[in-house]
Amino acid sequence: MSLIATLARMEALREGRARPLATVRHRHLSERPMVFVPLTTAGEAGAPLGALFGTDREEPTLLVVPQPRDRDLRFAFLAQLAQGMLPYLEGYADDVDVEVRKGKDPETGEPVEVERELCRDAPQLLVPNGSGVRYVRLLGRSMRFRRTAEEAPDEPYPVPSRVPLLGRWMTHFGERALTPGSCLLVSMTDLLSRHWASGQSGLEDQHLGALLAWLDPPPGVHGSEAALRAETARDERGLLECPPAGPATDPAFDNKLLAPAITRYDAGLSGAERAVRDLVGSQLRPTWDHVWRGLDLLRELPPGDRVAARWEGDRWSYTGHRDRLRAGEPPQPKRDDAVTAAAKLVRRETDQVRLDAHEALDDPLVMAERRLAGEAFAGEVVAVEMAYSEGRSPRPRPLVSVSTHDRPHVEPGTRVFRRLAGKAQEAQVAAAEPGLVVVRLVNQMGRGRVPAEGTVPEPGDVVCLTAFEHDPRPAAPLPPPEETPWTHGGPPGEAAMGASAPDPHTAEDYL
Amino acid sequence: MSTTLESRLAALRGSAPPRPMDARTLAALAANPGCGRRALLDAAGVDKGAVAEHLGRPAPFGQSQFSIVRGNAFEARVKADGCAELLRLLCERLGLPAPDEAALPDLSAVGPAGRAERTRQALEEATAAGGWSLLDHPMLRLEVAGSAVHLEPDAVVVRPDGRWTVVEIKSFPILDGCADPAKVGAAARQSAVYVLALRALAERIGRGEPEHTVVLVCPKDFSNLPTCAAVDVRKQLSVTVRQLTRLTRVEDIVSELPEGTTFDLALDDDRRTPRRPVEELAAAVDAVPAAYAPDCLSVCELAFHCRARAHECGAVEALGRGVRGELGALASVDEVLAAAAAGLGGAWQADGEGSAPAEHVSGGGCGVGGGTDAHGYAEDGGDFGGGDFGGGDFSGGDRRDFGDDAVTWRLREAARLRAEALAGTAAGGRA
Ligand code: SF4
């Protein structure tokens, strides 16, 4: 946590409500996101208990597994989930822009024009918290290697059709969520805590109800009190009024109500299924409402300038997965081979650096953190002295003196950048002393001997220079290497093939 | 343990039966070694959960019967047929041929001390015999901060060459060869405590070689078939050893307590309803120094109580254990905000009354020059600005002192930059 964020948390504590950590919205929000609130069975891996999902705030779809240890009931749940979700997930696949790029013919090497489709928009899956994101990944893993009766007639426990497909989509979304700043699958707690500081720790922020209590406490109530209420208040049955946002359930709920209700279901009592359904629904609904409330709050923030460009990366990712499915590729491997894994890691590191740069450029509050860290500085131009490069056709290399309160970690020779008409203008530090930095501008001043109008700041202007690059990655929005379909030259990898074998079965149900 | 200490601990516990410590509590204890409150209550065998409940702040966690049932069913499965499957897995993992037979000594005895003694005998015999033995739920003993703790690993395997391996059976899955790192970490810390106890025992009996690699047995993928993984716990071992020795000596804590302190809940005749006045109990608990941090929420039953206390005194650690690092000697939120306020031309007041939200501070915080110490922050207000960044806006005397002064400087800068950005007057960003 940066010192500025720490201060913000302390302000929140003192004022009794959350304080801003950003002045713009740094994440893309779909106009029609799908909210997915899953619940899982305690102690079991991948045995869903139920879920609320949908794109309509007023009418979520409720799915419940009345006995999570029953394989048939779980499969039925997954089938219904696939039926409900796939139309949304696949619904953006056919609305495309066609990009024409220069490329090479793979056989002759002749330059040719290559057409590539890019989906104009993409689906967005919103879950309540970080464990929700991990659960999507887990569900994806549990489904994608299953086989349907059509695919494998000998399969002893075939899943209903389309379940493996949902598994592959969920896997893709779960994988994409590891990319910093990506928005195909995001958690509400991450979104909210990126933009506001509560008066509690990051750990406590994982409780969506408590985090919202800080953002939006009832009138006259201090955030910490409202958050405590969200964490602990119980009704007369002993149930949390604001149940945890899942996928884990409240143990008291399991022990006092769910377990007896499931026992009644097992005994075949009439109305028992309905009772389990109502119980699970009662635990999901508050979280469902919270996710939408969070969305309301986020929508009040204006989007940052670079958010749309980052969303384009998500659209490429979506399109790439669409292409892989269409090309009939096998499911994503269980584990990446070493090369792919390393490539992904490097890729995510660059993405993080790039995201950090973009957020700072979009938002003075984020830039403030970089300034405090000595990675950028801002101040008033106090002098501009014209100078030229040496050589036969001298180019303008004006010296700009900036008076600053910041203490940047720069020394003569350090490359620094400032924003100029949507581009980065580069400069070199010529001298740095406390309170004053002199930089030499080196580009973006036009072709002539005289700098183009407006390309050199004037005394009295306020400028902000960063010691980090503004766009530390080639701008071409190509899909990351791991997402390049085979049909577009991406290697499937040897290991990938062997690693996609279906899971073994045991005759007894595995729970 | 001296009898006086023993009797004082018994008095602290009061009428309730002692609640024994186990590896889980020890691992948690080692996670927060600075906390005297937890160390003392655990050593005295106080039921922290019951205390928290009576204080009106019950533990923030619980266990679902579904996971208990699942855990027991999995362990039973792994240990079925005289642990045949378990041995087969172990040998496969260790790269050894599975033995035709292994001894499964009967470890039953009366009481934990009796069982610990029986385990000692069995380990001694098994090691001397030089064959394979599997000890199902042995009982180990470890001295911690002056008191004896009994520990019960799921199993210990003795190999023909005299090596002892701790086996832990957990019901979280190993999925595609990976398990949840947080859960593996917790299991490793817990196992390290067992290895430590085994080492102490090996030393006592002069034979046996406890291994620092333990074996975790977990369900494979989405099945209930067991699979296992070897986990090297050397790191956890050294951390645990260090933390345990650092554990504030219980004796010292006890001696600091006011005479007559007790955590007795004064149960009614029904043996269930506590009659102890809540304020009195709270005062007793608060008499023992604590070290709250948010991590407590997932490991300690008293967390909600300690958190409330931490909030009351504005402790900065309540925002995260790491927060303190950048704040030097400033321990409370008010102190930090007051120190930072100087970066805003003093518009913030330490008590928060009538304070203006940062974005309304006129001047956006840029024009702080000379005004820094005008608002009652003279004690450190004048010490900045000279020295290595003379000409900056914190004019004043020479800057001689780093450390806390540097902390205050950074805080003020942070406050200034933050206020500027919120007021929309900052350069950079969308500028
Ligand atoms: S919750 Fe309280 S008693 Fe428990 S470890 Fe934390 S500070 Fe100590």
PDB file of C-alpha atoms and ligand atoms in Angstrom, chain B residues 28 32 35-39 48 289-293 296-297 299-307, ligand 1:
ATOM      1  CA  ALA B  28      -1.222 -19.380  14.927  1.00  0.00           C
ATOM      2  CA  ASN B  32       1.762 -13.429  16.034  1.00  0.00           C
ATOM      3  CA  CYS B  35       0.897 -11.013  21.382  1.00  0.00           C
ATOM      4  CA  GLY B  36       1.022 -11.613  25.096  1.00  0.00           C
ATOM      5  CA  ARG B  37      -2.736 -11.839  25.352  1.00  0.00           C
ATOM      6  CA  ARG B  38      -2.999 -14.855  23.157  1.00  0.00           C
ATOM      7  CA  ALA B  39       0.110 -16.480  24.614  1.00  0.00           C
ATOM      8  CA  LYS B  48     -10.954 -17.914  23.942  1.00  0.00           C
ATOM      9  CA  PRO B 289      -1.073  -6.487  26.314  1.00  0.00           C
ATOM     10  CA  ALA B 290      -2.055  -7.510  22.772  1.00  0.00           C
ATOM     11  CA  ALA B 291      -0.639  -6.958  19.305  1.00  0.00           C
ATOM     12  CA  TYR B 292      -3.601  -6.781  16.986  1.00  0.00           C
ATOM     13  CA  ALA B 293      -3.238  -6.937  13.211  1.00  0.00           C
ATOM     14  CA  CYS B 296      -5.779 -12.033  13.596  1.00  0.00           C
ATOM     15  CA  LEU B 297      -9.216 -12.147  11.979  1.00  0.00           C
ATOM     16  CA  VAL B 299      -6.649 -17.118  13.252  1.00  0.00           C
ATOM     17  CA  CYS B 300      -7.731 -15.837  16.649  1.00  0.00           C
ATOM     18  CA  GLU B 301     -11.107 -16.099  18.354  1.00  0.00           C
ATOM     19  CA  LEU B 302     -10.593 -12.800  20.127  1.00  0.00           C
ATOM     20  CA  ALA B 303     -10.021 -10.855  16.926  1.00  0.00           C
ATOM     21  CA  PHE B 304     -13.229  -8.825  16.953  1.00  0.00           C
ATOM     22  CA  HIS B 305     -12.620  -7.776  20.538  1.00  0.00           C
ATOM     23  CA  CYS B 306      -9.002  -6.825  19.937  1.00  0.00           C
ATOM     24  CA  ARG B 307      -9.926  -5.036  16.746  1.00  0.00           C
TER      25      ARG B 307
HETATM   26  S1  SF4 C   1      -6.811 -11.256  18.225  1.00  0.00           S
HETATM   27 FE1  SF4 C   1      -6.023 -10.290  20.050  1.00  0.00          FE
HETATM   28  S2  SF4 C   1      -5.429 -11.932  21.372  1.00  0.00           S
HETATM   29 FE2  SF4 C   1      -5.686 -12.808  19.360  1.00  0.00          FE
HETATM   30  S3  SF4 C   1      -3.613 -12.754  18.510  1.00  0.00           S
HETATM   31 FE3  SF4 C   1      -4.655 -10.898  17.825  1.00  0.00          FE
HETATM   32  S4  SF4 C   1      -4.131  -9.389  19.330  1.00  0.00           S
HETATM   33 FE4  SF4 C   1      -3.627 -11.343  20.224  1.00  0.00          FE
END
